[in-house]
Amino acid sequence: MTSSLHLWLIPLIPFAGFLVNGLLGRKLPKALVSTIALVAAAVPFAQVVYTWFQLGGIPLPYVEHIGTWIQTGAFNAGIDFQLDHLTMVMLLVVTGVGFLIHVYSVGYMAHEEGYWRFFAYLNLFMFFMLVLVLAENFLLMFVGWEGVGLASYLLIGFYYLKNSAANAGKKAFVVNRIGDFGFLLAMFLMVFHFGTLSFSGVFSQVAQHPAWQGGFLSAIAIFLVLGATGKSAQIPLYVWLPDAMEGPTPVSALIHAATMVTAGVYMIARAHIIFDRSPLALTIVAIIGVATAFFAATIGVLQTDIKRVLAYSTISQLGYMFIACGVASYASGIFHLVTHAFFKALLFLAAGSVIHAIGGEQDMRVMGGLRRKLPVTFWTMTAAVFAISGWPPFAGFFSKDEILYQAFLSPNGGKALWAIGLITAFITAFYMFRLWYMTFFGENRGEDRQLEEHGAPVHARSDSTLVLEAEPDDHGHGEGIHESPWIMLIPLIILGILSVIGGWIGIPSAMGGHNAIAHFLDPLFGTPPAMVGALEGSNTLALTLAGVSFAVVILGWLCAHILYFAKPELPAKFAAKLHGLYTLVLNKYWVDEVYGAVFVAPLLAVSSYLLKGLVDTGIIGGATYGSAYLTSGIGAIAQRLQSGNIRSYAGWLALGAAAVLIAVYFGFGVHFH
Amino acid sequence: MVPVSWYLILSAILFSIGVAAFLIKRNIITVFMSIELMLNAVNLTFVAFARQWHQVSGQLFVFFVMVVAAAEAAVGLAIIIAVFRSRNTLNVDQVDLMKL
Amino acid sequence: MLTDHILTLMIFVPAAGAFVVALLPRKVRIIRWWTLIVSIITFALTLHLPAHFEYGKSGFQFVENYSWISSPAIRYHLGTDGLSMWLAVLTGFLSIVGVLVSWRVIEARAKEFYFFFLLQQTAMLGIFLSLDIFLYYCFWELSLIPMAILIAMFGRERGPRTALKFFIYTFLPSALFLVAILWLYAKTGTFDYVTLHGYLQNNPGLFPAGAMFWVALAFLVAFAVKVPVFPLHGWLSDVISDAPTAMAMVVAGKLGLYSIIRFNLGLFPAQAREFAPVMIALAVIGLLYGACIALIQTDLKRLIAFGILSALSFCTLGIFCFSVSGLDGAVYQFINEGISGAALLALAGFLHERFGTLDMERFGGLAKKLPYMATLFVITTLALIGLPLFNGFVSEFLILSGSFAQHHGWVFAATIGVILSAGYMLWMIQRIFYGPESSMVTDRPAPDFSPREHILLWPMAVLMLVMGVLSPFWIRAIDQGVSALANQPVQTISYLEKR
Amino acid sequence: MNTTPQVLRILPEVILTIVGVLIMLIEPLHARGKSRRSLGWIAVVGMVAALAASLFQYTLPAGTAFFGTVKTDAFSVFFHVLITGISLVALLVTLDATNAETEGMGEFYALIVFGTAGMLFMTCAVELLLVFVGLEISSISTYILAGFRKRSAKSPESAIKYFLLGSFATAFFLYGIALSFGATGTTHIDTIGKLLASGTTPLLAIAGLALIIIGLGFKVSAAPFQVWTPDVYEGAPSPVVALMSTGPKAAAFAVLLRILYGAFPSLHGHWVPILWWLAVLSMFIGNLGALRQRNIKRMLAYSSIAHAGYLLVAFTALSVDGIAAASFYAVAYAAMNVGIFAVVSHAGEFNDRLTLIEDYRGLAYRSPLLGGAMAFFLISLIGIPFTGGFFGKFYVFTAAIHSGFVWLAILGLINSGIAAFYYLRVVAALYTRPTENSPVRFVPRPTMPLLIALVLTIAATLILGIVPGRILDKAQAAAETYPSITINPPVPVDQPVTETARR
Amino acid sequence: MHLILFFIFGGFCVAGALNLLFQRHPINSALSLIVVMTSLAVLYLLLGAEFLAAAQVIVYSGAIMVLFVFVIMLLNAGREERTHGSKAAYAVGIPGAAALLGALVYIFLSNGSTAKVSDYIVNTHELSRVLFRDLLLPFEVTSILILVAILGAVALARKEH
């Protein structure tokens, strides 16, 4: 190799930050804690940027062998880091956005106790996330994979004194574990079939055997998908993400919007060689993606908690990325991943800024009219809203459009995907503008609060001590609603800019751009199979599709404008009319309840009644004590012989004597003469 | 002349009667007597066999048994007296303080 | 030269220490300091093994072999290989842990406690290091007594009853075990493991399959009870929850599993392969069963007990798949279990010291009051649920991936256990440390960790991490120990099918 | 005929007799109510002398004396040493447990001494007549000793029970001798053996054998002839129980071995199955009966029945190993049982203040030494390694399995598992905190004799458990005085295994 | 002649024994036992053991039975009352005794040794030769036995103070 990049430093520095803050943070002053944390987040970013400029001189993929992790006679796995184009993109996103959010948090969490804990966890997350993207083998990737899960568990449960938070954390971890279960099985299969888990090893073997189609590759791919659905909150395992909003808002921005939840997409892209061999798996991915995109979007329409709306939109956007992977157009998936990281992080941060401003309130019904009070937040948020709902030339437009376009082109059932994607786009535009209007327009409904209107977090307020730690509102009511400090606004602005221009890296040739990111990733993915037939002459098609989707977006905006700005009384009417549908969606299709009833409750019931009650206490315990009592019962009989009466003793003696005599005489054993 | 086995059978009968007496009699002294009876039965066997084998030792054995019996009688009766002192009954059925 | 008798030294230093304890005056401080010193010395001695272990050298090392009794040919034959070496070290380490855990708990009758405690150490080291089956059996039985007495004297309220249960449970099968040993002796005229091993390997099918079947079964059952393997775990939860922490740490797992590998795989490979299907089934059942029951426990120690059952079933699974990785993983797993489980039990013990109860319903929000306790609880828990970078993950991955080749279905089921373990462990954490503070927690003044507790637990936590990252350092030796067993030539005389 | 002076062959017996007479002569010199301890010490000295004499007998060449009525060989000397040892400890225990106002201690010591002499005669006699007389001496003296606790109503009861049933059994034994005399025309053990080996086997011999087994089975309290044991042990003074649960039993076992292997080896086809059943019955009845016992002496009585069963297992082995194992087990059992009764009789004193197991609750607190010792003996009785009890069991069952009695071994070891249950209950009691008014608070401090006794027994148990080599060699030597019966063992080795396997 | 005597006195024995069994009063039982013993003495004579016959009469009927009677008188034991202490004695014991008898008789009959007892008289000289030469040791040892017996009797009969 030419020059060592010391990739290992990239994850290690955040880990160092975690150790320092985690062990000593309790004692250190806040300033120092935040400095450490920021440095630990900044340095990797700097290094990544530096590496970016080195790229020219290095043959990719570039691999660094740090050491052996597991070695047995049959199998071994190393601690190897690898850098290639995909990793590069991910690194930039993770470290970049990560750093910004660190900065933001310094302001947002300023008044929290356990400040040090928060930053320690944040650094820990960075560490695992970076391991995840840098790993050169599935096992190491799995380290990051579970590690980010752990970090998110810790951060969601940051306000551990709130039951809801603790529950959400646990739920997130366990649901993710279900995904990891798939990942593990996939790895077992790989070990079984390839004898190794390193990317190079596995992929080269697959490449060498063109005969391998579907079969066990499908099995591996499908198990991987199960893992991905867990991490990326797709059907059927998306349920943890909305609850995860219990965590502090920066966490939601970093982990549950920008980075961690995209790990699933990254993993599928990473393993695309396997997926390419398994149409079945790809179809499954596509279906999951589109279903999730649509389904989550519909739920988003009726949510009133600002963060939950964003959560469902995240799920829905991730669905888009899955669609992209499903149609084997990984590049567009990654592209959307990047843009989404920008605007979704921004949305969350802005929402956080709003919440922060009005003192921990998350219920949109009690917001409104904040436009003037929070100008910066408003404008940045606006940029993000336009980006996500896909107005040109905002970032979201290009990436989402690319995905829809690829879907449309893809041979198997692409049209359907495209259609549903389009509808989703409409809904997305609708609920995002709904959020936008409800938050910033109209007059502030914050004064006339009746408790019954309030959502769950408001209930939490009833216990004042909780809220003091729960949300930073000790000054919220003090001097009324106010703009957040600059340290929070700067990241907003930067991300705002990015969500405007971020999409330009992928302007399709049809619109006179030259899809830079796609080309950048080409060496990894090659040209998406769908594109092959469609490259030339399809400019018109591309443009028409773009036009259609834009029209749909505008439609969505119009509806939102009418319902939530022009005629605010209408929604209630609709709700009354379509009552059934309304309640169904309002209760998120009762999925949580169904899961609870179908999986959790039976498990607990079986465990406690059948296993514990019947088997453990009944059979096993019974057998133990039963035999004990039996023996001592026989013992009682043996004692009965001891009547204490000489004559009866003599009787036994006589009988015994007779028995022995007869036994010996007629008895067993050898006969004589 | 009488075959030895007749003597043996006689002794067996006596012995068994002794056993039965031991089982049936209630008075400790009588119970003890039945033991003496059993010993006598054995003695008869010895003598009979001594006669059959022309062996003096058989008869001497009987002689020793008598001595032993005497000794046992002395001790046994002493014990019986002790029991009578502590319980003031001679009924074996009432000598069952210890059981189970 | 002392180092020629290093094993003897290791085994009998604790015994000598115990003897001294018996003579010491009844001053708690003196006695426990003395015991601490003794166990530190023991640990130091055990460290001599890895320091001078010759890798790549097959067979046993540090061997001592003298005739003990001539006419039944019983030898005093000690030795260690990659399989038993780390177990000896672990025992030494845990003896220190045990002393520190009992430091404050044991005030009354400290003399008896530490006397039997040290005796227990001797017995366990003896089990791992003796190569004469008779000698082995002596230590095996000997290990029951201190355990039972300590449970009876120092256990929670139901101590004596539990002690009895434990003793009977383990003593009855080892009676049949003894019969099997004697039968082997009657047939081969030797108790010596090495000789016997060679003998049985060189002329297989020498004895009728039926006889060997029952002999192997007698061995297996005796060990399986001690592990415990699924339906034989009746004693486990009682013992774990009633025994003094120092004993609960060592009662389950390594003794039985080690013996299964050493004897059932070593002496009776064919029979072991015959038992394998049943054992694997039981392992997986036990694994899920333990996890499920742990889910609904309200008593912390019982939860731990069933967690242990579940975690140990992994080992059984790994052992009976006869793949190198599986065996490596199994051995590594029960070493890990020894450390993490001990740590968790220690933590539970500390909790009990502070609050006098382990009923999780009565806890809540403790993390605010005892942050260090909470931190270590979480770390240990994560290690136990096999989070990557912790020791548990390496072993579980090795076991599962190693066993996958033979038994897709079972491994699939076993992997579900990974989900469940996360479930009950995190729920346990949540019920104790998270949520609003319970009245008991607020009322009771409870100090956070004392220096002793820090000294005790942080090294263990670090160890869990280090063992998770640098596993080859340990597995190298283990690998050497078990690889011979995994792929030794076995002509499969299947007794059951023959019938 | 060798040139050894004949008296040397019965030296221990002679010594004991003299000592006994001496005691009786000195006894009247003590005023009534004065302490008789000095007599006790004389007895101890005499016993030590006898022990020394027995050990000295090892130097003698094997041979008979007094016209072939006695025979000193490795076998008899082995049991001489054992029995004198037992009696020595028993005497020490007596010295510890009795006090000045106990009545008639002079006779007490004398009886122990004479009784021991009787047992010694039993072990060295090869003439059934002498065996019979010796048996009577030991029995009668124990009958009397059992009745010595006149204060309690139980003691005479146990005496009368022991006496009546004992004589009852003796009658059977005697009948047995008579019939075997009738079968062969002699009462000399070895001659009987020779005669039976040559030529056909008259039925009389078989019947005689059966009756002899019955008589001796009673003496060793083997089921179904065990009924008397619990009652007698409960009523008798603990020191006496210490003696009679071991000494006469050892002697009786010696006689049984002598007769079975000396006189009736050719009939093994008949007595092996019987002993098999006796062994199994004794083990089960003993252990199961003990399970629910609340009275400690009764519990130990049941346990002694069970141990008789273990010992009988060795008899079936039909091999030198078997005899050796039996002899060794006799020693091991004696050591631990005398030991535990030493503690019991000290704690309960002569009049049994502590009777129930609960009464022993917390003894380990009152006196760690006593509690520890007792626990130790109990553990040895369970048969935990590094104690005599374990090695005893080990040898016994090895022998059994060697001759193919796998099932016997399995049953036996299962029994030892059951036994653990009730022994441990006592251990647990010893180590639970005593209540306010629990009787252990009044347990006196250990006295010098007790300490000696405990040291002796504990040392013996440990030595037997850790370095049994020497003693085992002696047992082996003792066993080799009889040609092991090497007829193909009734059951081929792996048969029980496979045929059960087939089920 | 011999045969007749055997039957007469054999009959006496059995009759006495049964009488011992059925008499309710110890004295009567004792007396019937004496009958048994004396007639046994006659049988001894028939078997040519005069010395034993004499000893039987003197030691047994004389000494021992006198001792019994004496004790009976001393404790003035009355008629024994039929208490029901034990079912086992009947349920188990009697069959046992019967079986015993059966087995023994069967053995003696199937023994086949129909060796007729020739009339051969042991002369006391030879008797004493064997006793004081071959059986010297047992003879001496019996002295211990007697000593023990005396001791025991004294120790037990002595009243507590």
XYZ file of N, CA and C in Angstrom, chain A residues 90-194:
315
model
N -20.689 7.549 3.141
C -21.276 7.370 4.467
C -20.458 8.128 5.505
N -19.132 8.015 5.400
C -18.282 8.695 6.374
C -18.580 10.176 6.387
N -18.645 10.750 5.175
C -18.895 12.196 5.105
C -20.197 12.530 5.809
N -21.252 11.783 5.465
C -22.552 12.069 6.077
C -22.452 11.938 7.593
N -21.965 10.791 8.031
C -21.999 10.503 9.470
C -21.197 11.545 10.228
N -19.935 11.719 9.811
C -19.112 12.640 10.594
C -19.637 14.058 10.451
N -20.007 14.429 9.234
C -20.461 15.800 9.019
C -21.691 16.111 9.832
N -22.763 15.428 9.507
C -24.016 15.673 10.224
C -23.799 15.468 11.710
N -23.050 14.372 12.021
C -22.796 14.087 13.425
C -22.188 15.278 14.129
N -21.188 15.851 13.489
C -20.519 16.985 14.134
C -21.499 18.124 14.345
N -22.253 18.432 13.298
C -23.211 19.544 13.425
C -24.144 19.308 14.603
N -24.610 18.095 14.714
C -25.587 17.822 15.774
C -24.920 17.915 17.135
N -23.640 17.506 17.208
C -22.912 17.715 18.459
C -22.967 19.185 18.849
N -22.645 20.000 17.848
C -22.621 21.449 18.126
C -23.977 21.888 18.661
N -25.006 21.485 17.918
C -26.361 21.875 18.280
C -26.671 21.446 19.713
N -26.265 20.230 20.033
C -26.624 19.695 21.352
C -26.032 20.551 22.452
N -24.837 21.071 22.218
C -24.217 21.873 23.281
C -25.208 22.919 23.757
N -25.915 23.521 22.806
C -26.897 24.516 23.205
C -28.138 23.857 23.776
N -28.628 22.837 23.063
C -29.930 22.276 23.399
C -29.913 21.651 24.781
N -28.811 20.953 25.099
C -28.785 20.199 26.351
C -28.198 21.012 27.490
N -27.939 22.292 27.212
C -27.154 23.086 28.162
C -27.649 22.941 29.595
N -28.945 22.820 29.763
C -29.460 22.866 31.134
C -29.780 21.490 31.688
N -29.350 20.467 30.983
C -29.660 19.111 31.448
C -28.715 18.707 32.559
N -29.224 17.974 33.514
C -28.260 17.273 34.369
C -27.958 15.955 33.651
N -26.752 15.416 33.877
C -26.380 14.270 33.064
C -25.934 14.696 31.684
N -25.594 15.977 31.590
C -25.001 16.540 30.379
C -23.848 15.665 29.871
N -22.929 15.371 30.799
C -21.751 14.562 30.434
C -22.178 13.206 29.890
N -23.208 12.646 30.527
C -23.672 11.327 30.105
C -24.115 11.408 28.643
N -24.862 12.462 28.349
C -25.395 12.616 27.000
C -24.281 12.632 25.977
N -23.262 13.438 26.250
C -22.202 13.550 25.228
C -21.380 12.282 25.147
N -21.207 11.632 26.316
C -20.496 10.356 26.267
C -21.229 9.400 25.323
N -22.539 9.291 25.527
C -23.315 8.380 24.686
C -23.219 8.796 23.224
N -23.295 10.106 22.988
C -23.255 10.583 21.610
C -21.954 10.146 20.941
N -20.834 10.338 21.681
C -19.558 9.893 21.116
C -19.550 8.393 20.893
N -20.112 7.661 21.891
C -20.168 6.202 21.750
C -20.893 5.853 20.464
N -21.985 6.578 20.225
C -22.737 6.294 19.008
C -21.864 6.525 17.782
N -21.177 7.671 17.782
C -20.307 7.955 16.634
C -19.337 6.802 16.411
N -18.759 6.333 17.520
C -17.789 5.240 17.403
C -18.405 4.054 16.688
N -19.535 3.610 17.207
C -20.117 2.395 16.634
C -20.539 2.629 15.191
N -21.111 3.822 14.947
C -21.578 4.089 13.582
C -20.407 4.044 12.612
N -19.277 4.589 13.066
C -18.122 4.619 12.171
C -17.572 3.212 11.978
N -17.583 2.435 13.056
C -17.158 1.036 12.893
C -18.061 0.367 11.866
N -19.344 0.647 11.978
C -20.305 0.000 11.082
C -19.947 0.288 9.628
N -19.656 1.545 9.327
C -19.440 1.875 7.917
C -18.038 1.514 7.473
N -17.101 1.447 8.429
C -15.717 1.174 8.024
C -15.433 -0.317 7.957
N -16.294 -1.134 8.554
C -15.951 -2.538 8.714
C -15.689 -3.197 7.370
N -14.774 -4.166 7.408
C -14.463 -4.880 6.172
C -15.072 -6.276 6.192
N -15.631 -6.685 7.320
C -16.312 -7.974 7.301
C -17.628 -7.863 8.056
N -18.507 -8.794 7.781
C -19.854 -8.701 8.334
C -19.820 -8.728 9.858
N -18.868 -9.496 10.417
C -18.853 -9.621 11.867
C -18.554 -8.268 12.500
N -17.551 -7.591 11.954
C -17.203 -6.273 12.491
C -18.346 -5.302 12.246
N -18.948 -5.432 11.079
C -20.100 -4.589 10.779
C -21.181 -4.820 11.830
N -21.314 -6.082 12.209
C -22.333 -6.418 13.206
C -22.018 -5.745 14.536
N -20.709 -5.600 14.820
C -20.334 -4.879 16.039
C -20.948 -3.494 16.007
N -20.700 -2.775 14.907
C -21.281 -1.446 14.797
C -22.797 -1.520 14.843
N -23.297 -2.485 14.136
C -24.740 -2.681 13.988
C -25.412 -2.757 15.347
N -24.909 -3.665 16.218
C -25.497 -3.780 17.550
C -25.095 -2.593 18.402
N -23.894 -2.089 18.158
C -23.407 -0.991 18.980
C -24.283 0.232 18.849
N -24.628 0.595 17.618
C -25.492 1.769 17.464
C -26.827 1.494 18.139
N -27.247 0.215 18.078
C -28.485 -0.118 18.770
C -28.354 0.189 20.253
N -27.212 -0.227 20.815
C -26.971 0.051 22.230
C -27.004 1.552 22.487
N -26.271 2.305 21.650
C -26.217 3.751 21.862
C -27.615 4.335 21.812
N -28.378 3.881 20.837
C -29.720 4.470 20.750
C -30.534 4.054 21.967
N -30.322 2.811 22.453
C -31.015 2.389 23.679
C -30.690 3.342 24.818
N -29.410 3.606 24.965
C -29.014 4.467 26.080
C -29.566 5.868 25.914
N -29.561 6.371 24.669
C -29.967 7.768 24.466
C -31.473 7.910 24.521
N -32.188 6.938 23.975
C -33.653 7.017 24.085
C -34.041 7.010 25.552
N -33.325 6.134 26.314
C -33.648 6.054 27.736
C -32.930 7.117 28.542
N -32.558 8.201 27.879
C -31.744 9.196 28.591
C -32.496 9.743 29.785
N -33.800 10.010 29.593
C -34.614 10.468 30.736
C -35.166 9.240 31.428
N -34.232 8.460 32.046
C -34.631 7.113 32.477
C -35.674 7.157 33.579
N -35.830 8.330 34.208
C -36.829 8.370 35.275
C -38.251 8.387 34.713
N -38.368 8.653 33.416
C -39.691 8.575 32.778
C -39.900 7.156 32.304
N -40.964 6.531 32.789
C -41.212 5.151 32.377
C -41.276 5.035 30.868
N -41.971 6.033 30.250
C -42.159 5.941 28.797
C -40.799 5.891 28.112
N -39.869 6.715 28.593
C -38.555 6.721 27.954
C -37.881 5.360 28.104
N -37.874 4.878 29.347
C -37.215 3.589 29.579
C -37.835 2.510 28.701
N -39.177 2.517 28.670
C -39.856 1.522 27.834
C -39.420 1.635 26.395
N -39.430 2.903 25.891
C -39.089 3.090 24.478
C -37.704 2.533 24.203
N -36.766 2.837 25.116
C -35.417 2.340 24.908
C -35.395 0.832 24.812
N -36.057 0.205 25.776
C -36.070 -1.262 25.788
C -36.689 -1.772 24.489
N -37.823 -1.163 24.129
C -38.524 -1.621 22.923
C -37.588 -1.534 21.731
N -36.917 -0.368 21.616
C -36.016 -0.187 20.481
C -34.995 -1.316 20.443
N -34.382 -1.585 21.608
C -33.309 -2.575 21.611
C -33.836 -3.949 21.238
N -34.950 -4.327 21.875
C -35.447 -5.690 21.643
C -35.872 -5.853 20.190
N -36.603 -4.858 19.661
C -37.039 -4.970 18.262
C -35.822 -5.056 17.348
N -34.834 -4.218 17.639
C -33.610 -4.313 16.841
C -32.990 -5.682 16.935
N -33.076 -6.275 18.168
C -32.519 -7.617 18.343
C -33.180 -8.594 17.380
N -34.480 -8.393 17.175
C -35.157 -9.307 16.245
C -34.499 -9.186 14.881
N -34.201 -7.933 14.507
C -33.495 -7.753 13.245
C -32.129 -8.425 13.282
N -31.413 -8.199 14.406
C -30.067 -8.776 14.502
C -30.124 -10.286 14.403
N -31.223 -10.848 14.905
C -31.410 -12.294 14.787
C -31.283 -12.700 13.320
N -31.936 -11.913 12.448
C -31.803 -12.201 11.021
C -30.370 -12.051 10.559
N -29.765 -10.960 10.988
C -28.372 -10.710 10.585
C -27.496 -11.894 10.996
N -27.638 -12.338 12.264
C -26.836 -13.457 12.759
C -27.023 -14.677 11.866
N -28.292 -15.025 11.610
C -28.524 -16.232 10.806
C -27.878 -16.067 9.439
N -27.978 -14.857 8.893
C -27.338 -14.641 7.600
C -25.851 -14.929 7.714
N -25.265 -14.463 8.819
C -23.818 -14.695 8.974
C -23.525 -16.173 9.112
N -24.370 -16.890 9.892
C -24.132 -18.331 10.019
C -24.143 -18.977 8.643
N -25.131 -18.586 7.856
C -25.205 -19.161 6.510
C -23.938 -18.860 5.728
N -23.465 -17.624 5.860
C -22.265 -17.275 5.096
C -21.077 -18.103 5.569
N -20.926 -18.186 6.907
C -19.816 -18.989 7.413
C -19.932 -20.399 6.870
N -21.162 -20.899 6.872
C -21.388 -22.272 6.439
C -21.010 -22.428 4.970
N -21.390 -21.447 4.132
C -21.193 -21.629 2.694
C -19.872 -21.072 2.200
N -19.421 -19.972 2.805
C -18.189 -19.355 2.296
C -17.021 -19.583 3.232
